[in-house]
CSV table of C-alpha atoms (C1' of nucleotides) in Angstrom, one decimal:
chain,number,residue,atom,x,y,z
A,230,UNK,CA,149.5,90.3,-71.6
A,231,UNK,CA,148.9,86.5,-71.2
A,232,UNK,CA,149.7,84.8,-73.7
A,233,UNK,CA,149.6,80.9,-72.4
A,234,UNK,CA,145.3,81.9,-71.5
A,235,UNK,CA,145.1,83.6,-75.5
A,236,UNK,CA,147.1,80.1,-77.0
A,237,UNK,CA,143.9,78.2,-75.4
A,238,UNK,CA,141.5,80.3,-76.7
A,239,UNK,CA,138.8,79.0,-79.9
A,240,UNK,CA,140.8,81.8,-81.9
A,241,UNK,CA,144.5,81.1,-80.8
A,242,UNK,CA,144.1,77.9,-80.7
A,243,UNK,CA,146.5,75.7,-82.3
A,244,UNK,CA,149.5,78.4,-81.9
A,245,UNK,CA,151.9,78.0,-79.1
A,246,UNK,CA,151.9,81.6,-76.9
A,247,UNK,CA,155.5,82.0,-77.9
A,248,UNK,CA,153.9,82.8,-81.4
A,249,UNK,CA,150.8,84.7,-80.2
A,250,UNK,CA,152.8,87.0,-78.3
A,251,UNK,CA,154.9,88.0,-81.6
A,252,UNK,CA,151.5,88.1,-83.6
A,253,UNK,CA,149.7,90.7,-81.2
A,254,UNK,CA,152.0,93.4,-82.7
A,255,UNK,CA,151.0,92.6,-86.4
A,256,UNK,CA,147.4,92.6,-84.8
A,257,UNK,CA,147.5,95.6,-83.5
A,258,UNK,CA,146.3,94.5,-79.9
A,259,UNK,CA,145.4,97.1,-77.5
A,260,UNK,CA,143.7,96.3,-74.3
A,261,UNK,CA,140.9,98.5,-72.8
A,262,UNK,CA,138.6,98.6,-69.7
A,263,UNK,CA,135.2,99.2,-69.5
A,264,UNK,CA,133.1,99.5,-66.5
A,265,UNK,CA,129.5,97.7,-65.9
A,266,UNK,CA,127.2,99.3,-68.4
A,267,UNK,CA,129.8,101.2,-70.3
A,268,UNK,CA,129.0,100.8,-73.9
A,269,UNK,CA,132.0,98.6,-76.0
A,270,UNK,CA,130.2,99.1,-79.5
A,271,UNK,CA,127.0,100.9,-80.2
A,272,UNK,CA,124.6,99.1,-83.0
A,273,UNK,CA,125.3,101.1,-86.1
A,274,UNK,CA,128.6,101.4,-86.2
A,275,UNK,CA,130.8,100.2,-88.3
A,276,UNK,CA,134.1,98.0,-86.8
A,277,UNK,CA,137.1,96.9,-87.5
A,278,UNK,CA,138.5,95.1,-84.8
A,279,UNK,CA,138.0,91.9,-83.2
A,280,UNK,CA,137.2,91.8,-79.7
A,281,UNK,CA,138.3,89.0,-77.2
A,282,UNK,CA,137.2,89.0,-73.3
A,283,UNK,CA,140.5,88.5,-70.8
A,284,UNK,CA,138.2,89.2,-67.9
A,285,UNK,CA,134.9,89.7,-67.2
A,286,UNK,CA,132.0,89.8,-69.8
A,287,UNK,CA,129.9,91.0,-72.8
A,288,UNK,CA,126.4,91.1,-73.0
A,289,UNK,CA,125.8,91.0,-77.0
A,290,UNK,CA,121.7,93.2,-76.8
A,291,UNK,CA,119.4,94.1,-79.2
A,292,UNK,CA,116.9,97.4,-79.0
A,293,UNK,CA,114.2,97.1,-81.0
A,294,UNK,CA,112.0,99.9,-82.3
A,295,UNK,CA,110.4,100.4,-80.2
A,296,UNK,CA,113.0,100.6,-77.1
A,297,UNK,CA,112.7,96.6,-75.7
A,298,UNK,CA,115.9,96.1,-74.7
A,299,UNK,CA,116.8,92.2,-75.2
A,300,UNK,CA,119.8,90.0,-73.9
A,301,UNK,CA,121.0,87.9,-77.2
A,302,UNK,CA,124.2,86.5,-76.2
A,303,UNK,CA,126.4,86.7,-73.1
A,304,UNK,CA,130.6,86.6,-73.8
A,305,UNK,CA,132.8,85.3,-71.2
A,306,UNK,CA,136.4,84.5,-70.3
A,307,UNK,CA,138.4,83.6,-73.6
A,308,UNK,CA,135.1,84.5,-76.0
A,309,UNK,CA,135.3,86.4,-79.2
A,310,UNK,CA,132.8,89.0,-80.0
A,311,UNK,CA,132.4,91.3,-83.2
A,312,UNK,CA,134.1,88.5,-85.5
A,313,UNK,CA,131.3,88.7,-87.7
A,314,UNK,CA,131.3,92.3,-88.4
A,315,UNK,CA,135.2,92.3,-88.4
A,316,UNK,CA,135.4,89.9,-91.4
A,317,UNK,CA,132.1,92.1,-93.5
A,318,UNK,CA,133.8,95.3,-93.6
A,319,UNK,CA,131.9,98.1,-93.4
A,320,UNK,CA,128.5,96.3,-92.0
A,321,UNK,CA,127.0,97.9,-89.4
A,322,UNK,CA,126.3,96.4,-86.2
A,323,UNK,CA,123.1,95.3,-85.4
A,324,UNK,CA,123.8,94.3,-82.0
A,325,UNK,CA,125.1,96.3,-79.5
A,326,UNK,CA,127.5,94.6,-76.8
A,327,UNK,CA,128.1,96.7,-73.1
A,328,UNK,CA,130.5,95.3,-70.1
A,329,UNK,CA,127.9,93.2,-68.3
A,330,UNK,CA,130.6,93.7,-65.8
A,331,UNK,CA,133.8,95.2,-65.1
A,332,UNK,CA,135.6,93.9,-68.5
A,333,UNK,CA,139.3,94.0,-69.7
A,334,UNK,CA,138.7,93.7,-73.3
A,335,UNK,CA,141.7,92.6,-75.9
A,336,UNK,CA,140.9,94.7,-79.3
A,337,UNK,CA,142.2,92.8,-82.4
A,338,UNK,CA,142.7,94.1,-86.3
A,339,UNK,CA,142.1,91.1,-88.0
A,340,UNK,CA,140.9,93.3,-91.1
A,341,UNK,CA,144.7,94.0,-91.6
A,342,UNK,CA,144.9,89.5,-92.0
A,343,UNK,CA,142.3,89.3,-94.0
A,344,UNK,CA,144.0,91.5,-96.7
A,345,UNK,CA,145.7,89.4,-99.9
A,346,UNK,CA,149.5,89.9,-99.3
A,347,UNK,CA,150.0,90.4,-95.4
A,348,UNK,CA,150.9,86.4,-94.9
A,349,UNK,CA,154.2,88.1,-93.8
A,350,UNK,CA,153.8,86.6,-90.3
A,351,UNK,CA,153.5,82.6,-91.0
A,352,UNK,CA,151.1,82.0,-88.1
A,353,UNK,CA,148.4,84.1,-89.3
A,354,UNK,CA,147.1,81.5,-91.8
A,355,UNK,CA,146.0,79.4,-88.7
A,356,UNK,CA,144.4,82.2,-86.7
A,357,UNK,CA,142.3,82.7,-90.0
A,358,UNK,CA,141.5,79.0,-90.1
A,359,UNK,CA,140.2,79.2,-86.6
A,360,UNK,CA,138.9,81.9,-87.4
A,361,UNK,CA,136.5,80.3,-90.7
A,362,UNK,CA,135.7,77.2,-87.7
A,363,UNK,CA,134.4,80.4,-85.0
A,364,UNK,CA,132.2,81.5,-88.5
A,365,UNK,CA,130.8,78.0,-89.6
A,366,UNK,CA,130.1,76.7,-85.6
A,367,UNK,CA,128.0,80.7,-85.0
A,368,UNK,CA,126.5,79.7,-88.7
A,369,UNK,CA,125.6,76.6,-87.3
A,370,UNK,CA,124.0,77.8,-84.0
A,371,UNK,CA,122.2,80.9,-85.8
A,372,UNK,CA,120.7,78.2,-88.2
A,373,UNK,CA,119.7,76.0,-85.6
A,374,UNK,CA,117.4,79.1,-83.9
A,375,UNK,CA,115.5,79.4,-87.5
A,376,UNK,CA,114.4,76.2,-87.4
A,377,UNK,CA,113.7,75.8,-83.9
A,378,UNK,CA,111.6,79.1,-84.0
A,379,UNK,CA,109.9,78.4,-87.6
A,380,UNK,CA,107.3,76.3,-86.7
A,381,UNK,CA,104.1,78.0,-85.7
A,382,UNK,CA,102.7,76.9,-82.3
A,383,UNK,CA,104.5,76.7,-79.1
A,384,UNK,CA,104.4,72.9,-79.1
A,385,UNK,CA,105.7,72.7,-82.4
A,386,UNK,CA,108.7,75.0,-81.3
A,387,UNK,CA,109.7,72.9,-78.8
A,388,UNK,CA,109.4,69.6,-80.1
A,389,UNK,CA,111.5,70.5,-82.9
A,390,UNK,CA,114.2,72.3,-79.6
A,391,UNK,CA,113.9,69.0,-77.5
A,392,UNK,CA,114.1,66.8,-80.0
A,393,UNK,CA,117.3,68.2,-81.2
A,394,UNK,CA,118.9,68.2,-77.6
A,395,UNK,CA,117.8,64.5,-77.4
A,396,UNK,CA,119.6,63.6,-80.3
A,397,UNK,CA,122.7,65.4,-79.9
A,398,UNK,CA,122.8,64.4,-76.4
A,399,UNK,CA,122.1,60.7,-77.8
A,400,UNK,CA,119.5,60.1,-75.0
A,401,UNK,CA,116.1,61.1,-74.0
A,402,UNK,CA,116.9,62.3,-70.7
A,403,UNK,CA,119.0,65.7,-70.7
A,404,UNK,CA,119.4,69.1,-69.2
A,405,UNK,CA,119.0,72.2,-71.3
A,406,UNK,CA,121.6,75.2,-70.6
A,407,UNK,CA,118.5,77.3,-70.3
A,408,UNK,CA,115.8,78.9,-67.7
A,409,UNK,CA,112.0,79.2,-68.6
A,410,UNK,CA,112.2,83.1,-69.2
A,411,UNK,CA,115.3,81.9,-71.5
A,412,UNK,CA,114.5,79.2,-73.4
A,413,UNK,CA,110.9,81.4,-73.7
A,414,UNK,CA,113.2,84.5,-75.3
A,415,UNK,CA,115.1,81.7,-77.5
A,416,UNK,CA,111.9,80.3,-79.0
A,417,UNK,CA,110.6,83.7,-79.1
A,418,UNK,CA,107.5,83.0,-77.1
A,419,UNK,CA,105.3,83.7,-73.9
A,420,UNK,CA,107.2,82.8,-70.6
A,421,UNK,CA,104.1,81.7,-68.9
A,422,UNK,CA,102.3,80.2,-72.6
A,423,UNK,CA,105.5,78.1,-72.5
A,424,UNK,CA,105.1,76.7,-69.2
A,425,UNK,CA,102.0,76.5,-69.4
A,426,UNK,CA,102.4,74.4,-73.0
A,427,UNK,CA,104.9,72.2,-70.8
A,428,UNK,CA,102.7,71.3,-68.7
A,429,UNK,CA,100.5,70.0,-70.9
A,430,UNK,CA,102.4,68.3,-72.7
A,431,UNK,CA,103.6,66.6,-69.9
A,432,UNK,CA,99.8,65.6,-68.8
A,433,UNK,CA,99.7,64.0,-72.1
A,434,UNK,CA,102.7,61.8,-71.2
A,435,UNK,CA,105.0,63.1,-74.5
A,436,UNK,CA,107.5,64.2,-72.0
A,437,UNK,CA,109.1,64.4,-67.9
A,438,UNK,CA,110.5,67.8,-67.4
A,439,UNK,CA,111.5,69.3,-64.3
A,440,UNK,CA,113.3,73.2,-64.1
A,441,UNK,CA,115.9,72.1,-66.3
A,442,UNK,CA,115.6,68.7,-66.7
A,443,UNK,CA,113.8,66.9,-69.8
A,444,UNK,CA,112.8,63.4,-70.6
A,445,UNK,CA,111.3,62.6,-73.7
A,446,UNK,CA,108.6,59.3,-72.8
A,447,UNK,CA,107.5,58.4,-77.1
A,448,UNK,CA,108.9,59.2,-79.9
A,449,UNK,CA,107.8,62.7,-80.6
A,450,UNK,CA,106.2,60.7,-83.4
B,279,UNK,CA,136.8,72.9,-116.2
B,280,UNK,CA,135.9,76.1,-117.0
B,281,UNK,CA,138.6,78.1,-115.0
B,282,UNK,CA,137.7,81.3,-116.0
B,283,UNK,CA,134.3,80.9,-114.7
B,284,UNK,CA,135.2,79.3,-111.4
B,285,UNK,CA,137.9,82.5,-111.2
B,286,UNK,CA,134.7,84.6,-111.3
B,287,UNK,CA,132.9,82.8,-108.3
B,288,UNK,CA,132.8,84.5,-105.0
B,289,UNK,CA,135.2,81.3,-103.6
B,290,UNK,CA,137.8,82.0,-106.5
B,291,UNK,CA,137.5,85.8,-106.0
B,292,UNK,CA,140.9,87.0,-106.8
B,293,UNK,CA,143.0,83.8,-107.8
B,294,UNK,CA,143.4,84.0,-111.9
B,295,UNK,CA,142.4,81.1,-114.1
B,296,UNK,CA,145.5,79.6,-113.8
B,297,UNK,CA,145.9,79.1,-110.6
B,298,UNK,CA,142.0,77.7,-110.0
B,299,UNK,CA,143.6,75.2,-112.7
B,300,UNK,CA,146.6,74.2,-110.2
B,301,UNK,CA,144.6,74.4,-107.4
B,302,UNK,CA,141.5,72.2,-108.5
B,303,UNK,CA,144.3,69.2,-108.3
B,304,UNK,CA,144.6,69.7,-104.3
B,305,UNK,CA,140.9,70.2,-103.2
B,306,UNK,CA,140.0,66.7,-105.0
B,307,UNK,CA,137.3,68.5,-107.6
B,308,UNK,CA,135.1,66.0,-109.0
B,309,UNK,CA,131.9,67.0,-110.6
B,310,UNK,CA,128.5,65.2,-110.9
B,311,UNK,CA,125.1,65.4,-112.8
B,312,UNK,CA,122.3,65.8,-111.7
B,313,UNK,CA,118.2,65.2,-112.5
B,314,UNK,CA,115.9,67.0,-111.6
B,315,UNK,CA,114.7,66.2,-107.9
B,316,UNK,CA,118.0,64.0,-107.5
B,317,UNK,CA,119.0,64.2,-104.0
B,318,UNK,CA,122.5,65.8,-103.4
B,319,UNK,CA,122.5,65.5,-99.9
B,320,UNK,CA,120.7,63.9,-97.5
B,321,UNK,CA,119.8,65.5,-94.0
B,322,UNK,CA,121.9,63.7,-91.3
B,323,UNK,CA,124.5,63.0,-93.7
B,324,UNK,CA,128.0,64.3,-92.6
B,325,UNK,CA,129.5,65.9,-95.4
B,326,UNK,CA,133.0,66.6,-96.4
B,327,UNK,CA,132.9,68.4,-99.6
B,328,UNK,CA,131.5,71.7,-100.6
B,329,UNK,CA,129.4,72.2,-103.6
B,330,UNK,CA,129.5,74.4,-106.0
B,331,UNK,CA,126.4,75.0,-109.0
B,332,UNK,CA,127.9,75.0,-112.6
B,333,UNK,CA,125.0,74.7,-114.1
B,334,UNK,CA,121.7,74.4,-113.2
B,335,UNK,CA,120.3,74.8,-108.9
B,336,UNK,CA,120.0,73.5,-106.3
B,337,UNK,CA,117.4,73.8,-103.9
B,338,UNK,CA,117.7,74.0,-99.9
B,339,UNK,CA,114.7,72.5,-98.4
B,340,UNK,CA,114.3,71.0,-94.6
B,341,UNK,CA,111.2,68.2,-93.6
B,342,UNK,CA,109.8,69.2,-90.0
B,343,UNK,CA,108.6,67.0,-87.9
B,344,UNK,CA,105.6,66.4,-89.5
B,345,UNK,CA,106.7,65.8,-92.9
B,346,UNK,CA,106.0,69.5,-94.3
B,347,UNK,CA,108.7,71.0,-96.5
B,348,UNK,CA,109.8,73.8,-97.0
B,349,UNK,CA,112.7,75.4,-99.1
B,350,UNK,CA,114.9,77.6,-97.4
B,351,UNK,CA,117.5,78.5,-99.8
B,352,UNK,CA,117.7,78.4,-103.9
B,353,UNK,CA,121.6,77.7,-104.8
B,354,UNK,CA,122.5,78.8,-108.4
B,355,UNK,CA,125.0,79.3,-110.9
B,356,UNK,CA,128.7,80.1,-109.4
B,357,UNK,CA,127.4,79.9,-106.0
B,358,UNK,CA,128.2,77.5,-102.7
B,359,UNK,CA,126.4,75.1,-100.6
B,360,UNK,CA,127.1,72.9,-97.9
B,361,UNK,CA,130.0,74.9,-96.9
B,362,UNK,CA,129.5,75.6,-93.4
B,363,UNK,CA,129.0,72.2,-93.0
B,364,UNK,CA,132.5,71.8,-94.8
B,365,UNK,CA,134.3,73.8,-92.2
B,366,UNK,CA,132.5,72.1,-88.8
B,367,UNK,CA,133.6,68.6,-90.0
B,368,UNK,CA,131.2,66.0,-88.5
B,369,UNK,CA,127.9,67.8,-87.9
B,370,UNK,CA,125.2,66.3,-89.4
B,371,UNK,CA,123.2,68.3,-91.9
B,372,UNK,CA,119.7,69.7,-90.9
B,373,UNK,CA,119.0,70.2,-94.4
B,374,UNK,CA,118.6,68.4,-97.7
B,375,UNK,CA,119.8,69.4,-101.1
B,376,UNK,CA,118.0,68.7,-104.0
B,377,UNK,CA,118.7,69.3,-107.6
B,378,UNK,CA,115.8,72.0,-108.7
B,379,UNK,CA,116.2,71.3,-112.0
B,380,UNK,CA,119.3,69.6,-114.3
B,381,UNK,CA,122.4,70.6,-112.9
B,382,UNK,CA,126.3,69.6,-113.0
B,383,UNK,CA,127.9,70.3,-109.0
B,384,UNK,CA,131.9,70.4,-108.7
B,385,UNK,CA,132.4,69.1,-105.4
B,386,UNK,CA,135.6,70.4,-103.9
B,387,UNK,CA,137.5,68.6,-100.5
B,388,UNK,CA,138.2,72.3,-98.8
B,389,UNK,CA,139.0,69.7,-95.4
B,390,UNK,CA,142.0,69.2,-96.2
B,391,UNK,CA,142.8,72.5,-96.8
B,392,UNK,CA,141.6,73.2,-93.5
B,393,UNK,CA,144.0,71.4,-91.7
B,394,UNK,CA,147.3,73.1,-90.1
B,395,UNK,CA,149.9,72.3,-92.6
B,396,UNK,CA,148.8,72.0,-96.1
B,397,UNK,CA,149.8,75.0,-97.0
B,398,UNK,CA,151.8,73.6,-99.7
B,399,UNK,CA,149.5,75.3,-102.7
B,400,UNK,CA,150.0,78.6,-102.0
B,401,UNK,CA,146.3,79.9,-103.0
B,402,UNK,CA,144.7,78.2,-100.6
B,403,UNK,CA,145.2,80.9,-98.3
B,404,UNK,CA,143.3,83.0,-100.2
B,405,UNK,CA,140.6,80.3,-101.0
B,406,UNK,CA,139.8,80.2,-97.2
B,407,UNK,CA,139.7,84.0,-96.7
B,408,UNK,CA,137.5,83.9,-99.4
B,409,UNK,CA,135.3,80.9,-97.4
B,410,UNK,CA,135.9,83.0,-94.0
B,411,UNK,CA,134.1,85.8,-96.4
B,412,UNK,CA,130.9,83.7,-97.3
B,413,UNK,CA,130.7,82.7,-93.8
B,414,UNK,CA,130.5,85.9,-92.6
B,415,UNK,CA,128.0,87.5,-95.5
B,416,UNK,CA,125.7,84.0,-94.1
B,417,UNK,CA,126.2,85.0,-90.6
B,418,UNK,CA,124.7,88.3,-91.7
B,419,UNK,CA,121.8,86.9,-93.2
B,420,UNK,CA,121.2,84.4,-91.1
B,421,UNK,CA,121.1,87.4,-87.9
B,422,UNK,CA,119.0,89.4,-89.6
B,423,UNK,CA,116.3,87.0,-90.5
B,424,UNK,CA,116.3,85.9,-86.5
B,425,UNK,CA,116.0,89.9,-85.9
B,426,UNK,CA,113.0,90.0,-88.6
B,427,UNK,CA,111.4,87.2,-86.8
B,428,UNK,CA,112.0,88.1,-83.3
B,429,UNK,CA,108.7,90.3,-82.6
B,430,UNK,CA,105.7,88.5,-82.0
B,431,UNK,CA,103.2,90.6,-84.3
B,432,UNK,CA,103.1,90.4,-87.7
B,433,UNK,CA,103.5,94.3,-87.9
B,434,UNK,CA,106.6,94.3,-85.5
B,435,UNK,CA,108.0,91.6,-88.1
B,436,UNK,CA,106.9,93.9,-91.0
B,437,UNK,CA,108.5,97.5,-90.2
B,438,UNK,CA,111.7,95.5,-88.5
B,439,UNK,CA,112.2,94.5,-92.4
B,440,UNK,CA,111.0,97.3,-94.1
B,441,UNK,CA,113.0,99.3,-91.6
B,442,UNK,CA,116.3,97.8,-92.6
B,443,UNK,CA,115.3,97.4,-96.2
B,444,UNK,CA,115.1,101.3,-96.6
B,445,UNK,CA,118.2,101.5,-94.6
B,446,UNK,CA,120.2,99.5,-96.5
B,447,UNK,CA,118.6,101.1,-99.9
B,448,UNK,CA,119.3,104.8,-98.5
B,449,UNK,CA,115.8,105.5,-99.3
B,450,UNK,CA,112.0,105.5,-98.4
B,451,UNK,CA,110.9,104.0,-101.5
B,452,UNK,CA,112.4,100.5,-102.8
B,453,UNK,CA,111.5,96.9,-104.4
B,454,UNK,CA,112.3,93.9,-102.4
B,455,UNK,CA,113.2,90.5,-103.3
B,456,UNK,CA,110.4,88.6,-102.4
B,457,UNK,CA,106.7,88.3,-103.7
B,458,UNK,CA,104.0,87.7,-100.7
B,459,UNK,CA,104.3,84.2,-99.8
B,460,UNK,CA,108.1,84.4,-100.0
B,461,UNK,CA,107.9,87.4,-97.7
B,462,UNK,CA,105.5,85.4,-95.8
B,463,UNK,CA,107.5,82.5,-95.2
B,464,UNK,CA,110.2,84.6,-94.6
B,465,UNK,CA,109.0,86.5,-91.3
B,466,UNK,CA,107.1,82.7,-90.8
B,467,UNK,CA,103.6,83.9,-90.5
B,468,UNK,CA,100.6,83.1,-92.8
B,469,UNK,CA,100.1,84.9,-96.3
B,470,UNK,CA,96.6,86.0,-96.1
B,471,UNK,CA,97.5,87.7,-92.6
B,472,UNK,CA,100.3,89.1,-93.9
B,473,UNK,CA,98.3,90.7,-96.9
B,474,UNK,CA,95.9,91.7,-94.3
B,475,UNK,CA,98.7,93.4,-92.2
B,476,UNK,CA,100.3,95.7,-94.8
B,477,UNK,CA,96.7,96.3,-95.9
B,478,UNK,CA,95.8,97.5,-92.3
B,479,UNK,CA,99.1,99.7,-93.0
B,480,UNK,CA,98.3,101.7,-95.9
B,481,UNK,CA,94.5,102.5,-94.6
B,482,UNK,CA,96.7,104.1,-91.4
B,483,UNK,CA,98.9,105.9,-94.1
B,484,UNK,CA,102.5,104.1,-92.8
B,485,UNK,CA,103.4,102.4,-95.9
B,486,UNK,CA,102.3,102.4,-99.5
B,487,UNK,CA,102.2,98.9,-101.4
B,488,UNK,CA,102.3,97.7,-105.1
B,489,UNK,CA,103.5,94.2,-105.3
B,490,UNK,CA,106.8,94.3,-104.5
B,491,UNK,CA,107.6,98.1,-104.4
B,492,UNK,CA,107.1,100.1,-101.1
B,493,UNK,CA,107.2,103.5,-100.3
B,494,UNK,CA,107.5,104.2,-96.0
B,495,UNK,CA,105.3,107.0,-95.6
B,496,UNK,CA,106.0,108.1,-92.0
B,497,UNK,CA,109.5,107.2,-89.2
B,498,UNK,CA,107.5,104.1,-88.9
B,499,UNK,CA,107.0,104.5,-85.2
C,116,DA,C1',112.6,76.0,-38.6
C,117,DA,C1',112.4,81.0,-40.6
C,118,DT,C1',112.5,84.6,-43.9
C,119,DT,C1',113.0,86.1,-48.0
C,120,DC,C1',113.5,86.3,-52.8
C,121,DA,C1',114.1,83.9,-57.8
C,122,DA,C1',112.0,80.7,-60.9
C,123,DT,C1',108.4,78.2,-62.2
C,124,DG,C1',102.9,76.9,-62.9
C,125,DT,C1',98.3,78.2,-62.6
C,126,DT,C1',94.2,80.5,-64.5
C,127,DG,C1',91.2,83.7,-67.8
C,128,DC,C1',91.0,87.1,-71.1
C,129,DG,C1',91.2,89.5,-74.8
C,130,DC,C1',92.6,89.9,-79.6
C,131,DA,C1',95.5,89.1,-83.3
C,132,DC,C1',96.8,85.4,-86.3
C,133,DG,C1',96.1,81.1,-88.8
C,134,DC,C1',93.2,79.0,-91.8
C,135,DA,C1',89.8,78.2,-94.9
C,136,DA,C1',86.8,79.9,-98.5
C,137,DC,C1',86.5,83.4,-102.0
C,138,DA,C1',87.1,87.8,-104.9
C,139,DT,C1',89.9,90.7,-106.9
C,140,DT,C1',93.8,92.2,-109.9
C,141,DA,C1',97.6,90.6,-112.5
C,142,DT,C1',100.4,88.0,-116.3
C,143,DA,C1',100.7,85.7,-120.0
C,144,DA,C1',98.6,82.8,-123.8
C,145,DA,C1',95.5,82.0,-127.1
D,124,DT,C1',90.2,90.6,-127.3
D,125,DT,C1',89.4,86.3,-124.5
D,126,DT,C1',91.0,82.7,-121.4
D,127,DA,C1',93.7,80.3,-118.3
D,128,DT,C1',96.8,81.0,-114.4
D,129,DA,C1',98.9,82.8,-110.5
D,130,DA,C1',99.4,86.5,-107.6
D,131,DT,C1',97.5,89.1,-104.2
D,132,DG,C1',93.6,91.2,-101.5
D,133,DT,C1',89.1,90.3,-98.4
D,134,DT,C1',86.1,88.4,-95.2
D,135,DG,C1',84.5,85.6,-91.4
D,136,DC,C1',85.5,82.2,-88.0
D,137,DG,C1',88.1,79.5,-83.9
D,138,DT,C1',91.7,79.4,-81.3
D,139,DG,C1',96.0,79.5,-79.7
D,140,DC,C1',98.9,82.5,-77.2
D,141,DG,C1',100.2,87.2,-75.4
D,142,DC,C1',99.7,88.9,-71.3
D,143,DA,C1',98.6,90.3,-66.6
D,144,DA,C1',98.0,88.5,-61.9
D,145,DC,C1',98.4,85.5,-58.4
D,146,DA,C1',100.0,80.5,-56.4
D,147,DT,C1',103.5,77.8,-55.8
D,148,DT,C1',107.7,75.7,-55.3
D,149,DG,C1',112.7,76.0,-54.7
D,150,DA,C1',117.1,77.9,-53.3
D,151,DA,C1',119.9,80.7,-50.8
D,152,DT,C1',121.1,83.2,-46.2
D,153,DT,C1',120.3,83.9,-41.2
DNA sequence: AATTCAATGTTGCGCACGCAACATTATAAA
DNA sequence: TTTATAATGTTGCGTGCGCAACATTGAATT
């Protein structure tokens, strides 16, 4: 296992490669390979282990009541998944994790680390602090999405999203990390209706758009 | 400060009152009183301290771009707020915290505890594990709301929400913790339209409803 | 430059739902 | 029981937007 690589991930940040190596034992680390489209975790499962993507990528998916599949997230190289469920033992997964390509995953039993008196290995503390940071960040990401989708109109959602991006970037001109379809999914609206609304807003002089590049003209009131 | 009370909160769970007392020093604990409607934290602030409600209650609010105020959460006796921001230092608040009544808040500087080598006090580990649990639970709460609001129709949202509640309760008959207006807000739909849709579903024999008591008749699909 | 395919934009239809206004039923107080 | 107030249900209008179908633009390949 590439301890140097692991020590650069958000989960093991601040832990030296040597320490990482010694920790993998406590964490009952085991590596598994998956072919494209192979299911790693299925919605409804309860999972004890966190996954960390070594090579390839993992798609986090949701099947609604009518069987429509939607991709919620794409977990890449060095990133972690299922950490929320590993930290809330017994909670059934709302999503499935599927290999988006040929993928290698390292599973870690952090549940063990969460027990009261297992601080035998001194670096578990750092690991848990990292987990807390990851969890808090994810919280913010989820909260933001809720904010940006709580407006009832498409324009309202766009204004919420775009003004946040502008504030974050610190300027009125910026790129977004989504194409149209992805932005539509993120805001839970129809893609063509979204394009339509963006066109209107441009004609009204509120913004200029080209592909994923945006410029906010006025103060968006 | 009532250490016995604190040791029964989710934050200090598993820590004895005596240990709690000794920890309050490390955490730079300070108590503050607020009158009704007094602002505790304002959206845009960056906060270093977590808040824990001793008496009274705190309302978590959001003002959208048009100045519409919406209540996102109500933090009661023994519960914690601003923990996400305290764990993701420097992140500006998206919400405001306002005293919903005459309220006493205990502020704790957990940021200090998150630093690498401050494990001087041995119980900080337990505190952080508790924080991680709180954060993971909140994550699940936020994720669920996203799921239940991602459907485009009111019926879709209701089915998603109700079938989750039924699964969680383990039976087809259950109460929900919302009145109509609160449910409408939670699902981001109009209250009257929601009542309307519930009526339709009842007439179609899908469910029976009375106030906040629901019974799911068929398999909902 | 020519070809191909994906991404984005445009248009029109139909309906679900926001919204307002009112009716009805619960809950509590007098 | 009556009265008052909040919670819920009902109705109708107007429209924003989902949806499908097609047009246009952009990017990649040969």
